[in-house]
XYZ file of N, CA and C in Angstrom:
636
model
N 75.765 89.607 114.705
C 76.327 90.902 114.312
C 77.185 91.464 115.446
N 78.347 92.005 115.071
C 79.259 92.524 116.088
C 78.769 93.842 116.684
N 79.122 94.056 117.929
C 78.734 95.285 118.614
C 79.506 96.466 118.039
N 78.846 97.590 117.934
C 79.492 98.815 117.465
C 80.471 99.324 118.517
N 81.678 99.644 118.076
C 82.686 100.207 118.969
C 83.038 101.650 118.614
N 82.972 101.964 117.315
C 83.371 103.290 116.835
C 82.252 103.917 116.019
N 81.917 105.157 116.350
C 80.918 105.920 115.598
C 81.630 107.095 114.944
N 81.567 107.139 113.623
C 82.275 108.159 112.846
C 81.267 109.163 112.301
N 81.464 110.418 112.632
C 80.591 111.492 112.182
C 81.262 112.289 111.070
N 80.502 112.601 110.033
C 80.911 113.693 109.161
C 80.745 114.969 109.982
N 81.343 116.045 109.516
C 81.304 117.304 110.271
C 80.238 118.252 109.716
N 80.500 118.792 108.527
C 79.568 119.754 107.923
C 78.230 119.085 107.612
N 77.150 119.672 108.109
C 75.826 119.163 107.793
C 75.360 118.012 108.658
N 76.223 117.538 109.559
C 75.841 116.478 110.498
C 75.921 116.997 111.928
N 77.087 117.529 112.285
C 77.281 118.102 113.620
C 76.942 119.583 113.656
N 77.363 120.297 112.626
C 77.183 121.752 112.600
C 76.490 122.185 111.313
N 75.737 123.257 111.427
C 74.997 123.790 110.278
C 75.888 124.765 109.514
N 76.605 124.253 108.525
C 77.508 125.097 107.738
C 77.030 125.283 106.305
N 75.805 124.859 106.006
C 75.315 125.002 104.633
C 75.294 126.463 104.178
N 74.738 127.403 104.965
C 74.766 128.811 104.534
C 76.186 129.334 104.346
N 77.097 128.890 105.202
C 78.490 129.318 105.126
C 79.154 128.785 103.860
N 78.861 127.529 103.531
C 79.412 126.935 102.312
C 78.903 127.668 101.077
N 77.629 128.034 101.088
C 77.071 128.806 99.971
C 77.794 130.140 99.832
N 78.028 130.815 100.946
C 78.737 132.104 100.924
C 80.141 131.949 100.361
N 80.816 130.872 100.746
C 82.174 130.632 100.257
C 82.177 130.431 98.751
N 81.212 129.677 98.245
C 81.169 129.446 96.801
C 80.759 130.697 96.038
N 79.885 131.521 96.622
C 79.559 132.794 95.967
C 80.810 133.658 95.832
N 81.677 133.622 96.848
C 82.936 134.372 96.787
C 83.851 133.805 95.699
N 83.841 132.491 95.554
C 84.626 131.853 94.484
C 84.050 132.217 93.120
N 82.725 132.204 93.001
C 82.088 132.629 91.748
C 82.549 134.033 91.364
N 82.550 134.921 92.353
C 82.932 136.311 92.106
C 84.392 136.416 91.681
N 85.267 135.692 92.366
C 86.702 135.736 92.068
C 86.993 135.298 90.636
N 86.270 134.296 90.161
C 86.533 133.747 88.829
C 85.506 134.201 87.791
N 84.707 135.199 88.177
C 83.728 135.793 87.262
C 82.782 134.734 86.678
N 82.301 133.868 87.559
C 81.363 132.821 87.155
C 79.944 133.325 87.396
N 79.169 133.371 86.342
C 77.802 133.884 86.430
C 76.845 132.747 86.787
N 76.210 132.858 87.916
C 75.235 131.847 88.320
C 74.268 132.436 89.336
N 73.064 131.902 89.338
C 72.054 132.307 90.319
C 71.469 131.057 90.970
N 72.336 130.288 91.602
C 71.892 129.051 92.237
C 70.842 129.327 93.309
N 69.761 128.551 93.264
C 68.810 128.553 94.371
C 69.357 127.631 95.464
N 68.695 127.632 96.612
C 69.132 126.758 97.701
C 69.135 125.299 97.267
N 68.073 124.867 96.590
C 67.983 123.470 96.161
C 69.010 123.144 95.086
N 69.297 124.116 94.213
C 70.332 123.895 93.198
C 71.703 123.739 93.847
N 71.941 124.488 94.915
C 73.194 124.329 95.650
C 73.279 122.921 96.244
N 72.178 122.425 96.767
C 72.177 121.081 97.358
C 72.505 120.019 96.302
N 71.988 120.203 95.094
C 72.287 119.272 94.008
C 73.729 119.409 93.538
N 74.257 120.629 93.605
C 75.612 120.927 93.128
C 76.691 120.342 94.036
N 76.480 120.427 95.344
C 77.521 120.032 96.292
C 77.821 118.536 96.221
N 79.110 118.221 96.126
C 79.599 116.856 96.262
C 80.545 116.822 97.452
N 80.661 115.661 98.078
C 81.513 115.547 99.260
C 82.975 115.846 98.915
N 83.404 115.489 97.695
C 84.743 115.827 97.209
C 84.675 117.207 96.576
N 85.131 118.235 97.287
C 84.962 119.614 96.829
C 85.749 119.921 95.563
N 86.773 119.121 95.235
C 87.499 119.358 93.980
C 86.596 119.072 92.782
N 85.617 118.181 92.960
C 84.651 117.915 91.889
C 83.714 119.102 91.696
N 83.382 119.785 92.788
C 82.571 120.995 92.680
C 83.295 122.041 91.843
N 84.588 122.209 92.129
C 85.384 123.185 91.387
C 85.496 122.795 89.921
N 85.657 121.509 89.644
C 85.780 121.041 88.260
C 84.522 121.352 87.460
N 83.358 121.206 88.087
C 82.091 121.532 87.430
C 82.053 123.005 87.042
N 82.688 123.837 87.855
C 82.737 125.279 87.596
C 83.828 125.650 86.598
N 84.589 124.668 86.148
C 85.672 124.936 85.209
C 86.971 125.332 85.881
N 87.049 125.123 87.190
C 88.265 125.456 87.945
C 89.064 124.169 88.133
N 90.110 124.013 87.343
C 90.853 122.752 87.370
C 92.366 122.933 87.450
N 92.855 124.132 87.135
C 94.296 124.356 87.232
C 94.706 124.441 88.702
N 95.893 123.929 88.996
C 96.358 123.839 90.377
C 96.322 125.184 91.087
N 96.795 126.233 90.426
C 96.847 127.555 91.065
C 95.446 128.074 91.371
N 94.481 127.760 90.503
C 93.107 128.206 90.722
C 92.426 127.396 91.824
N 92.742 126.112 91.889
C 92.216 125.276 92.975
C 92.753 125.773 94.313
N 94.043 126.101 94.344
C 94.662 126.599 95.579
C 94.069 127.942 95.987
N 93.802 128.806 95.003
C 93.186 130.103 95.301
C 91.774 129.901 95.865
N 91.022 128.988 95.270
C 89.668 128.689 95.747
C 89.694 128.148 97.170
N 90.683 127.306 97.440
C 90.835 126.728 98.778
C 91.107 127.818 99.809
N 91.937 128.787 99.450
C 92.241 129.898 100.357
C 91.005 130.743 100.633
N 90.211 130.976 99.588
C 88.971 131.745 99.749
C 88.031 131.018 100.707
N 87.877 129.720 100.475
C 86.992 128.911 101.315
C 87.446 128.929 102.770
N 88.740 128.692 102.973
C 89.277 128.646 104.336
C 89.100 129.980 105.052
N 89.346 131.083 104.345
C 89.271 132.402 104.978
C 87.854 132.719 105.430
N 86.878 132.372 104.606
C 85.484 132.653 104.951
C 85.018 131.765 106.100
N 85.337 130.486 106.021
C 84.911 129.552 107.067
C 85.614 129.847 108.390
N 86.902 130.114 108.336
C 87.674 130.365 109.559
C 87.243 131.648 110.254
N 86.826 132.641 109.480
C 86.450 133.935 110.046
C 85.008 133.978 110.535
N 84.283 132.887 110.379
C 82.849 132.910 110.692
C 82.468 131.953 111.811
N 83.425 131.659 112.692
C 83.148 130.674 113.742
C 82.002 131.100 114.651
N 81.818 132.397 114.807
C 80.743 132.870 115.688
C 79.369 132.502 115.138
N 79.298 132.245 113.823
C 78.019 131.949 113.190
C 77.753 130.453 113.045
N 78.720 129.630 113.417
C 78.581 128.189 113.229
C 78.062 127.553 114.517
N 76.886 126.963 114.429
C 76.256 126.354 115.598
C 76.038 124.868 115.364
N 76.149 124.081 116.434
C 75.795 122.672 116.324
C 74.276 122.564 116.230
N 73.825 121.500 115.596
C 72.385 121.278 115.490
C 71.798 120.957 116.866
N 70.571 121.368 117.054
C 69.873 121.100 118.304
C 69.804 119.593 118.555
N 70.198 119.184 119.736
C 70.165 117.774 120.107
C 71.496 117.060 119.967
N 72.437 117.650 119.223
C 73.724 116.987 118.983
C 74.512 116.785 120.279
N 74.566 117.803 121.130
C 75.333 117.650 122.369
C 74.757 116.525 123.228
N 73.454 116.446 123.313
C 72.807 115.387 124.087
C 73.158 114.008 123.520
N 73.170 113.903 122.198
C 73.516 112.641 121.536
C 74.952 112.242 121.848
N 75.880 113.186 121.703
C 77.292 112.896 121.947
C 77.519 112.444 123.386
N 76.877 113.122 124.318
C 77.032 112.769 125.739
C 76.527 111.347 126.004
N 75.362 111.032 125.467
C 74.794 109.701 125.703
C 75.652 108.606 125.075
N 76.169 108.868 123.876
C 77.007 107.869 123.209
C 78.304 107.631 123.979
N 78.913 108.716 124.476
C 80.140 108.563 125.272
C 79.851 107.821 126.574
N 78.720 108.138 127.195
C 78.339 107.462 128.439
C 78.127 105.960 128.227
N 77.742 105.587 127.011
C 77.531 104.176 126.677
C 78.836 103.466 126.331
N 79.935 104.246 126.238
C 81.240 103.632 126.016
C 81.737 103.589 124.588
N 81.028 104.240 123.671
C 81.473 104.257 122.279
C 82.665 105.192 122.086
N 83.546 104.843 121.142
C 84.559 105.768 120.661
C 83.905 106.647 119.600
N 84.226 107.942 119.621
C 83.646 108.880 118.663
C 84.746 109.562 117.867
N 84.524 109.696 116.558
C 85.498 110.359 115.695
C 84.781 111.207 114.660
N 85.507 112.190 114.145
C 85.049 112.989 113.010
C 85.921 112.630 111.817
N 85.284 112.399 110.664
C 86.008 112.217 109.404
C 85.414 113.188 108.404
N 86.209 114.172 107.995
C 85.683 115.285 107.212
C 86.650 115.695 106.109
N 86.090 116.264 105.040
C 86.908 116.875 103.993
C 87.225 118.326 104.325
N 86.873 118.763 105.522
C 87.212 120.096 106.018
C 88.599 120.024 106.675
N 88.975 121.071 107.386
C 90.320 121.189 107.947
C 90.291 121.075 109.469
N 91.278 120.363 110.011
C 91.296 120.062 111.439
C 91.225 121.313 112.303
N 91.978 122.355 111.949
C 91.982 123.559 112.784
C 90.614 124.216 112.827
N 89.929 124.236 111.683
C 88.591 124.833 111.614
C 87.590 123.984 112.393
N 87.644 122.676 112.195
C 86.727 121.767 112.892
C 86.879 121.906 114.403
N 88.115 121.850 114.876
C 88.360 121.943 116.317
C 87.919 123.294 116.871
N 88.151 124.355 116.119
C 87.765 125.696 116.558
C 86.258 125.776 116.776
N 85.499 125.268 115.806
C 84.041 125.353 115.893
C 83.482 124.426 116.968
N 84.017 123.211 117.053
C 83.521 122.274 118.066
C 83.863 122.740 119.474
N 85.042 123.326 119.624
C 85.429 123.855 120.934
C 84.527 125.012 121.330
N 84.233 125.891 120.375
C 83.379 127.042 120.669
C 81.977 126.592 121.078
N 81.537 125.478 120.493
C 80.223 124.927 120.835
C 80.283 123.938 122.000
N 81.473 123.825 122.615
C 81.682 123.040 123.840
C 81.389 121.545 123.677
N 81.761 120.992 122.507
C 81.561 119.551 122.298
C 82.833 118.844 121.806
N 83.928 119.571 121.670
C 85.163 118.964 121.156
C 85.631 117.803 122.032
N 85.449 117.938 123.345
C 85.969 116.931 124.280
C 85.305 115.564 124.144
N 84.191 115.490 123.435
C 83.526 114.200 123.259
C 84.247 113.310 122.243
N 85.087 113.905 121.410
C 85.679 113.163 120.299
C 87.075 112.646 120.627
N 87.298 111.394 120.243
C 88.597 110.760 120.447
C 89.568 111.081 119.317
N 89.038 111.476 118.163
C 89.893 111.756 117.012
C 89.180 112.671 116.026
N 89.929 113.642 115.482
C 89.451 114.479 114.384
C 90.313 114.154 113.170
N 89.722 113.562 112.158
C 90.437 113.211 110.925
C 89.948 114.127 109.807
N 90.863 114.902 109.231
C 90.455 115.924 108.264
C 90.827 115.547 106.839
N 90.843 116.547 105.972
C 91.106 116.364 104.543
C 92.436 115.672 104.285
N 93.381 115.814 105.188
C 94.696 115.203 105.002
C 94.672 113.678 105.102
N 93.563 113.129 105.554
C 93.398 111.675 105.557
C 92.997 111.162 104.176
N 92.643 112.069 103.279
C 92.174 111.694 101.951
C 90.755 112.170 101.747
N 90.450 112.577 100.531
C 89.127 113.114 100.232
C 88.090 112.001 100.098
N 87.029 112.114 100.872
C 85.891 111.226 100.659
C 85.317 111.519 99.263
N 84.767 110.535 98.577
C 84.370 109.201 99.035
C 85.459 108.123 98.957
N 86.687 108.498 98.653
C 87.772 107.519 98.702
C 87.824 106.898 100.103
N 88.083 105.615 100.175
C 88.076 104.913 101.464
C 89.399 105.031 102.223
N 90.382 105.672 101.629
C 91.706 105.762 102.250
C 91.628 106.309 103.676
N 90.886 107.384 103.861
C 90.808 108.034 105.166
C 90.121 107.184 106.213
N 89.019 106.574 105.837
C 88.269 105.798 106.830
C 89.017 104.517 107.202
N 89.716 103.924 106.251
C 90.506 102.727 106.560
C 91.679 103.064 107.475
N 92.274 104.236 107.254
C 93.352 104.686 108.146
C 92.813 104.911 109.553
N 91.631 105.501 109.635
C 91.010 105.770 110.936
C 90.718 104.461 111.676
N 90.168 103.501 110.973
C 89.894 102.197 111.582
C 91.178 101.542 112.077
N 92.234 101.674 111.293
C 93.520 101.097 111.670
C 94.061 101.741 112.946
N 93.909 103.065 113.046
C 94.399 103.779 114.231
C 93.651 103.353 115.495
N 92.372 103.070 115.351
C 91.571 102.626 116.500
C 91.664 101.116 116.730
N 92.297 100.418 115.773
C 92.379 98.951 115.811
C 90.981 98.340 115.894
N 90.121 98.833 115.002
C 88.724 98.408 114.968
C 88.392 97.883 113.573
N 87.619 96.805 113.515
C 87.196 96.218 112.243
C 86.092 97.072 111.610
N 85.978 97.054 110.272
C 84.885 97.781 109.616
C 83.510 97.385 110.149
N 83.349 96.128 110.496
C 82.059 95.637 110.997
C 81.765 96.066 112.432
N 82.693 96.826 113.018
C 82.488 97.365 114.365
C 82.323 98.884 114.337
N 82.183 99.441 113.129
C 82.114 100.901 112.980
C 80.882 101.325 112.190
N 80.360 102.483 112.552
C 79.188 103.078 111.907
C 79.563 104.463 111.394
N 79.093 104.802 110.202
C 79.322 106.132 109.627
C 78.022 106.906 109.602
N 78.088 108.174 110.020
C 76.924 109.059 109.985
C 77.258 110.231 109.073
N 76.533 110.349 107.958
C 76.837 111.395 106.988
C 75.594 112.016 106.383
N 75.782 113.182 105.790
C 74.657 113.899 105.187
C 74.745 113.965 103.669
N 75.787 113.354 103.076
C 75.966 113.413 101.630
C 76.159 112.012 101.064
N 75.780 111.858 99.797
C 75.873 110.529 99.191
C 77.300 109.995 99.200
N 78.292 110.885 99.130
C 79.687 110.453 99.169
C 80.062 109.787 100.483
N 79.463 110.245 101.583
C 79.689 109.603 102.887
C 79.180 108.162 102.868
N 78.008 107.996 102.265
C 77.371 106.678 102.216
C 78.155 105.740 101.303
N 78.553 106.252 100.142
C 79.344 105.455 99.197
C 80.633 104.973 99.855
N 81.319 105.884 100.542
C 82.567 105.534 101.221
C 82.337 104.435 102.257
N 81.309 104.609 103.083
C 81.024 103.635 104.142
C 80.713 102.259 103.558
N 79.949 102.245 102.471
C 79.599 100.979 101.822
C 80.838 100.313 101.238
N 81.670 101.099 100.568
C 82.877 100.543 99.946
C 83.874 100.027 100.983
N 83.857 100.662 102.159
C 84.743 100.220 103.245
C 84.138 99.069 104.050
N 82.896 98.699 103.685
C 82.191 97.573 104.321
C 81.953 97.789 105.816
N 81.564 99.028 106.148
C 81.231 99.324 107.534
C 79.951 98.602 107.948
N 79.764 98.487 109.243
C 78.578 97.833 109.789
C 77.300 98.511 109.315
N 77.311 99.837 109.318
C 76.105 100.575 108.939
C 76.468 101.963 108.430
N 75.721 102.414 107.421
C 75.840 103.778 106.905
C 74.530 104.498 107.184
N 74.589 105.489 108.058
C 73.401 106.244 108.461
C 73.397 107.588 107.750
N 72.328 107.871 107.017
C 72.177 109.167 106.362
C 71.315 110.083 107.204
N 71.672 111.367 107.241
C 70.870 112.349 107.983
C 70.307 113.375 107.003
N 69.042 113.703 107.181
C 68.356 114.556 106.207
C 68.434 116.043 106.531
N 69.078 116.402 107.659
C 69.107 117.820 108.047
C 70.325 118.557 107.493
N 71.150 117.892 106.709
C 72.370 118.510 106.196
C 72.270 118.969 104.759
N 73.259 118.606 103.943
C 73.371 119.116 102.578
C 72.489 118.359 101.581
N 72.402 117.038 101.687
C 71.664 116.243 100.707
C 70.325 115.767 101.252
N 69.379 115.569 100.316
C 68.026 115.155 100.697
C 67.890 113.628 100.677
N 66.691 113.158 100.997
C 66.423 111.718 101.057
C 66.780 111.023 99.747
N 66.447 111.646 98.636
C 66.681 111.028 97.327
C 68.158 110.742 97.104
N 69.013 111.688 97.461
C 70.445 111.506 97.239
C 71.066 110.564 98.281
N 70.369 110.350 99.371
C 70.868 109.470 100.436
C 70.263 108.065 100.360
N 69.642 107.754 99.241
C 68.841 106.531 99.120
C 69.607 105.233 99.395
N 70.926 105.242 99.236
C 71.696 104.015 99.439
C 72.120 103.795 100.894
N 71.762 104.721 101.767
C 72.068 104.551 103.194
C 71.284 103.367 103.757
N 71.809 102.750 104.802
C 71.084 101.660 105.458
C 69.832 102.177 106.148
N 69.922 103.401 106.630
C 68.777 104.059 107.247
C 68.965 105.562 107.098
N 67.869 106.297 106.942
C 67.906 107.759 106.885
C 67.110 108.283 108.068
N 67.715 109.196 108.821
C 67.044 109.748 109.996
C 66.832 111.245 109.820
N 65.838 111.768 110.528
C 65.423 113.154 110.343
C 65.683 114.048 111.543
N 66.215 113.493 112.629
C 66.507 114.290 113.823
C 67.693 113.672 114.559
N 68.577 114.505 115.123
C 69.773 113.989 115.798
C 69.507 112.932 116.859
N 68.454 113.086 117.649
C 68.197 112.138 118.735
C 67.943 110.715 118.235
N 67.585 110.583 116.949
C 67.368 109.251 116.376
C 68.672 108.467 116.248
N 69.805 109.172 116.272
C 71.109 108.507 116.141
C 71.282 107.434 117.219
N 70.869 107.755 118.433
C 71.114 106.882 119.589
C 70.567 105.476 119.375
N 69.412 105.379 118.729
C 68.783 104.068 118.531
C 69.221 103.373 117.248
N 70.056 104.029 116.446
C 70.415 103.463 115.142
C 71.866 103.008 115.029
N 72.662 103.196 116.067
C 74.095 102.894 115.939
C 74.426 101.411 116.136
N 73.448 100.624 116.546
C 73.681 99.174 116.679
C 72.986 98.413 115.549
């Protein structure tokens, strides 16, 4: 088996705890479009898909102008709440150890580069990453973004590991034939939805022993 050279992290629910923020953004979208719902926390976890356009479609939001309006609502809430976005305990220690071991680190997210960089910089961990790849690389679980990322690093799929908290992250990694797809249980999806991962971990520090 080839040695891991690149470790790719999802952003929301893996590096930073944005689940409450995502719920707030969708409540604002519900209000804007007069959608009546009383989602519980667990119902929100079942509702969320890595491709956020599918979330909107479930709500009946499919016209381009309405999707764009929803996107603006989401961006405004997330961008204005950087003070409330914290990295998970142990993440900084993990990133430091991985960099010290010589791995390349990247983020691949359906979020936006400016927001990701703002939050990671505020939490003093942006400098650990060699690349931030956002929604403009293509929406996960499509493999377009991850294949582009591998090409930019000149790294084979069998030399890369994906760390994600949603089933779409795992599906993408499997379809791209990555070395390993690691699911994390502290984010948006639970063990059941992450069942196709090569391994599921319950604490950030476990990442260090699972990337090979």
